């Protein structure tokens, strides 16, 4: 009989392979992000500055 520990390790390894494989095969956003995209933004997320409204 196979020890449960080996089964758990195999399941976790397969899950990690599936997650990484899904990530690597998913389409990208289509374009690279450049600093010019955030010109005039205060926040790192690109939100506009409240004082410029």
mmCIF file of N, CA and C in Angstrom:
data_model
loop_
_atom_site.group_PDB
_atom_site.id
_atom_site.type_symbol
_atom_site.label_atom_id
_atom_site.label_comp_id
_atom_site.label_asym_id
_atom_site.label_seq_id
_atom_site.Cartn_x
_atom_site.Cartn_y
_atom_site.Cartn_z
ATOM 1 N N UNK A 1 0.839 -1.186 0.000
ATOM 2 C CA UNK A 1 0.000 0.000 0.000
ATOM 3 C C UNK A 1 0.886 1.253 0.000
ATOM 4 N N UNK A 2 0.461 2.272 -0.709
ATOM 5 C CA UNK A 2 1.238 3.522 -0.792
ATOM 6 C C UNK A 2 0.955 4.365 0.452
ATOM 7 N N UNK A 3 2.008 4.878 1.097
ATOM 8 C CA UNK A 3 1.801 5.719 2.283
ATOM 9 C C UNK A 3 1.049 6.999 1.923
ATOM 10 N N UNK A 4 0.186 7.453 2.826
ATOM 11 C CA UNK A 4 -0.619 8.656 2.604
ATOM 12 C C UNK A 4 0.256 9.884 2.390
ATOM 13 N N UNK A 5 1.410 9.911 3.023
ATOM 14 C CA UNK A 5 2.304 11.060 2.880
ATOM 15 C C UNK A 5 2.719 11.244 1.412
ATOM 16 N N UNK A 6 3.021 10.154 0.736
ATOM 17 C CA UNK A 6 3.420 10.239 -0.668
ATOM 18 C C UNK A 6 2.251 10.680 -1.542
ATOM 19 N N UNK A 7 1.049 10.260 -1.190
ATOM 20 C CA UNK A 7 -0.134 10.673 -1.947
ATOM 21 C C UNK A 7 -0.346 12.176 -1.789
ATOM 22 N N UNK A 8 -0.214 12.689 -0.571
ATOM 23 C CA UNK A 8 -0.367 14.124 -0.335
ATOM 24 C C UNK A 8 0.679 14.920 -1.112
ATOM 25 N N UNK A 9 1.904 14.458 -1.095
ATOM 26 C CA UNK A 9 2.976 15.147 -1.824
ATOM 27 C C UNK A 9 2.678 15.147 -3.317
ATOM 28 N N UNK A 10 2.199 14.028 -3.843
ATOM 29 C CA UNK A 10 1.872 13.942 -5.267
ATOM 30 C C UNK A 10 0.721 14.874 -5.624
ATOM 31 N N UNK A 11 -0.297 14.951 -4.784
ATOM 32 C CA UNK A 11 -1.446 15.827 -5.044
ATOM 33 C C UNK A 11 -1.011 17.290 -5.023
ATOM 34 N N UNK A 12 -0.211 17.679 -4.048
ATOM 35 C CA UNK A 12 0.262 19.066 -3.966
ATOM 36 C C UNK A 12 1.153 19.394 -5.162
ATOM 37 N N UNK A 13 2.019 18.481 -5.553
ATOM 38 C CA UNK A 13 2.892 18.710 -6.706
ATOM 39 C C UNK A 13 2.072 18.864 -7.983
ATOM 40 N N UNK A 14 1.068 18.017 -8.172
ATOM 41 C CA UNK A 14 0.211 18.133 -9.351
ATOM 42 C C UNK A 14 -0.566 19.445 -9.352
ATOM 43 N N UNK A 15 -1.032 19.881 -8.193
ATOM 44 C CA UNK A 15 -1.762 21.154 -8.104
ATOM 45 C C UNK A 15 -0.840 22.319 -8.469
ATOM 46 N N UNK A 16 0.383 22.298 -7.978
ATOM 47 C CA UNK A 16 1.322 23.373 -8.306
ATOM 48 C C UNK A 16 1.649 23.387 -9.788
ATOM 49 N N UNK A 17 1.830 22.224 -10.384
ATOM 50 C CA UNK A 17 2.102 22.145 -11.818
ATOM 51 C C UNK A 17 0.908 22.684 -12.598
ATOM 52 N N UNK A 18 -0.303 22.360 -12.182
ATOM 53 C CA UNK A 18 -1.499 22.846 -12.868
ATOM 54 C C UNK A 18 -1.624 24.362 -12.753
ATOM 55 N N UNK A 19 -1.336 24.915 -11.583
ATOM 56 C CA UNK A 19 -1.432 26.366 -11.384
ATOM 57 C C UNK A 19 -0.398 27.091 -12.230
ATOM 58 N N UNK A 20 0.844 26.633 -12.192
ATOM 59 C CA UNK A 20 1.904 27.284 -12.965
ATOM 60 C C UNK A 20 1.643 27.120 -14.462
ATOM 61 N N UNK A 21 1.200 25.957 -14.881
ATOM 62 C CA UNK A 21 0.901 25.733 -16.287
ATOM 63 C C UNK A 21 -0.225 26.629 -16.777
ATOM 64 N N UNK A 22 -1.258 26.792 -15.968
ATOM 65 C CA UNK A 22 -2.368 27.667 -16.329
ATOM 66 C C UNK A 22 -1.889 29.114 -16.426
ATOM 67 N N UNK A 23 -1.047 29.518 -15.520
ATOM 68 C CA UNK A 23 -0.526 30.886 -15.529
ATOM 69 C C UNK A 23 0.325 31.144 -16.773
ATOM 70 N N UNK A 24 1.161 30.201 -17.117
ATOM 71 C CA UNK A 24 2.065 30.400 -18.249
ATOM 72 C C UNK A 24 1.352 30.327 -19.597
ATOM 73 N N UNK A 25 0.243 29.626 -19.672
ATOM 74 C CA UNK A 25 -0.472 29.509 -20.941
ATOM 75 C C UNK A 25 -1.589 30.527 -21.102
ATOM 76 N N UNK A 26 -1.892 31.304 -20.066
ATOM 77 C CA UNK A 26 -2.960 32.295 -20.191
ATOM 78 C C UNK A 26 -2.487 33.483 -21.014
ATOM 79 N N UNK A 27 -3.401 34.111 -21.763
ATOM 80 C CA UNK A 27 -3.004 35.255 -22.580
ATOM 81 C C UNK A 27 -2.627 36.455 -21.718
ATOM 82 N N UNK A 28 -1.718 37.251 -22.228
ATOM 83 C CA UNK A 28 -1.304 38.443 -21.490
ATOM 84 C C UNK A 28 -2.305 39.559 -21.723
ATOM 85 N N UNK A 29 -2.084 40.691 -21.080
ATOM 86 C CA UNK A 29 -2.995 41.831 -21.226
ATOM 87 C C UNK A 29 -2.889 42.460 -22.607
ATOM 88 N N UNK A 30 -1.887 42.114 -23.375
ATOM 89 C CA UNK A 30 -1.791 42.582 -24.742
ATOM 90 C C UNK A 30 -0.795 43.701 -24.961
ATOM 91 N N UNK A 31 -0.413 44.384 -23.911
ATOM 92 C CA UNK A 31 0.552 45.459 -24.088
ATOM 93 C C UNK A 31 1.379 45.619 -22.819
ATOM 94 N N UNK A 32 2.537 46.169 -22.995
ATOM 95 C CA UNK A 32 3.399 46.427 -21.845
ATOM 96 C C UNK A 32 2.986 47.738 -21.188
ATOM 97 N N UNK A 33 3.211 47.836 -19.904
ATOM 98 C CA UNK A 33 2.887 49.056 -19.173
ATOM 99 C C UNK A 33 4.142 49.900 -19.078
ATOM 100 N N UNK A 34 4.019 51.150 -19.428
ATOM 101 C CA UNK A 34 5.162 52.052 -19.371
ATOM 102 C C UNK A 34 4.883 53.175 -18.382
ATOM 103 N N UNK A 35 5.918 53.863 -17.911
ATOM 104 C CA UNK A 35 5.703 54.968 -16.971
ATOM 105 C C UNK A 35 4.844 56.087 -17.557
ATOM 106 N N UNK A 36 4.835 56.254 -18.876
ATOM 107 C CA UNK A 36 4.025 57.300 -19.488
ATOM 108 C C UNK A 36 2.529 57.046 -19.297
ATOM 109 N N UNK A 37 2.151 55.781 -19.080
ATOM 110 C CA UNK A 37 0.741 55.467 -18.861
ATOM 111 C C UNK A 37 0.226 56.100 -17.573
ATOM 112 N N UNK A 38 1.125 56.394 -16.653
ATOM 113 C CA UNK A 38 0.730 56.927 -15.359
ATOM 114 C C UNK A 38 1.083 58.401 -15.210
ATOM 115 N N UNK A 39 1.285 59.107 -16.315
ATOM 116 C CA UNK A 39 1.634 60.525 -16.254
ATOM 117 C C UNK A 39 0.494 61.280 -15.589
ATOM 118 N N UNK A 40 0.819 62.088 -14.605
ATOM 119 C CA UNK A 40 -0.192 62.855 -13.884
ATOM 120 C C UNK A 40 -0.890 62.075 -12.792
ATOM 121 N N UNK A 41 -0.428 60.885 -12.503
ATOM 122 C CA UNK A 41 -1.055 60.068 -11.467
ATOM 123 C C UNK A 41 -0.260 60.165 -10.181
ATOM 124 N N UNK A 42 -0.964 60.182 -9.075
ATOM 125 C CA UNK A 42 -0.306 60.229 -7.763
ATOM 126 C C UNK A 42 -0.109 58.828 -7.186
ATOM 127 N N UNK A 43 -1.106 57.975 -7.386
ATOM 128 C CA UNK A 43 -1.062 56.642 -6.803
ATOM 129 C C UNK A 43 -0.375 55.665 -7.756
ATOM 130 N N UNK A 44 0.268 54.630 -7.213
ATOM 131 C CA UNK A 44 0.905 53.621 -8.064
ATOM 132 C C UNK A 44 -0.092 52.896 -8.969
ATOM 133 N N UNK A 45 -1.370 52.900 -8.598
ATOM 134 C CA UNK A 45 -2.367 52.211 -9.417
ATOM 135 C C UNK A 45 -2.803 53.057 -10.601
ATOM 136 N N UNK A 46 -2.383 54.317 -10.663
ATOM 137 C CA UNK A 46 -2.744 55.182 -11.787
ATOM 138 C C UNK A 46 -3.906 56.095 -11.496
ATOM 139 N N UNK A 47 -4.368 56.117 -10.257
ATOM 140 C CA UNK A 47 -5.489 56.995 -9.905
ATOM 141 C C UNK A 47 -5.051 58.449 -10.034
ATOM 142 N N UNK A 48 -5.934 59.326 -10.521
ATOM 143 C CA UNK A 48 -5.561 60.733 -10.670
ATOM 144 C C UNK A 48 -5.420 61.426 -9.314
ATOM 145 N N UNK A 49 -4.650 62.485 -9.307
ATOM 146 C CA UNK A 49 -4.470 63.256 -8.074
ATOM 147 C C UNK A 49 -5.734 64.025 -7.758
ATOM 148 N N UNK A 50 -6.175 64.033 -6.506
ATOM 149 C CA UNK A 50 -7.395 64.781 -6.138
ATOM 150 C C UNK A 50 -7.228 66.287 -6.375
ATOM 151 N N UNK A 51 -6.015 66.807 -6.256
ATOM 152 C CA UNK A 51 -5.814 68.246 -6.408
ATOM 153 C C UNK A 51 -5.899 68.700 -7.873
ATOM 154 N N UNK A 52 -5.844 67.775 -8.821
ATOM 155 C CA UNK A 52 -5.877 68.141 -10.237
ATOM 156 C C UNK A 52 -7.266 68.070 -10.826
ATOM 157 N N UNK A 53 -8.269 67.758 -9.998
ATOM 158 C CA UNK A 53 -9.645 67.651 -10.523
ATOM 159 C C UNK A 53 -10.278 69.005 -10.667
#
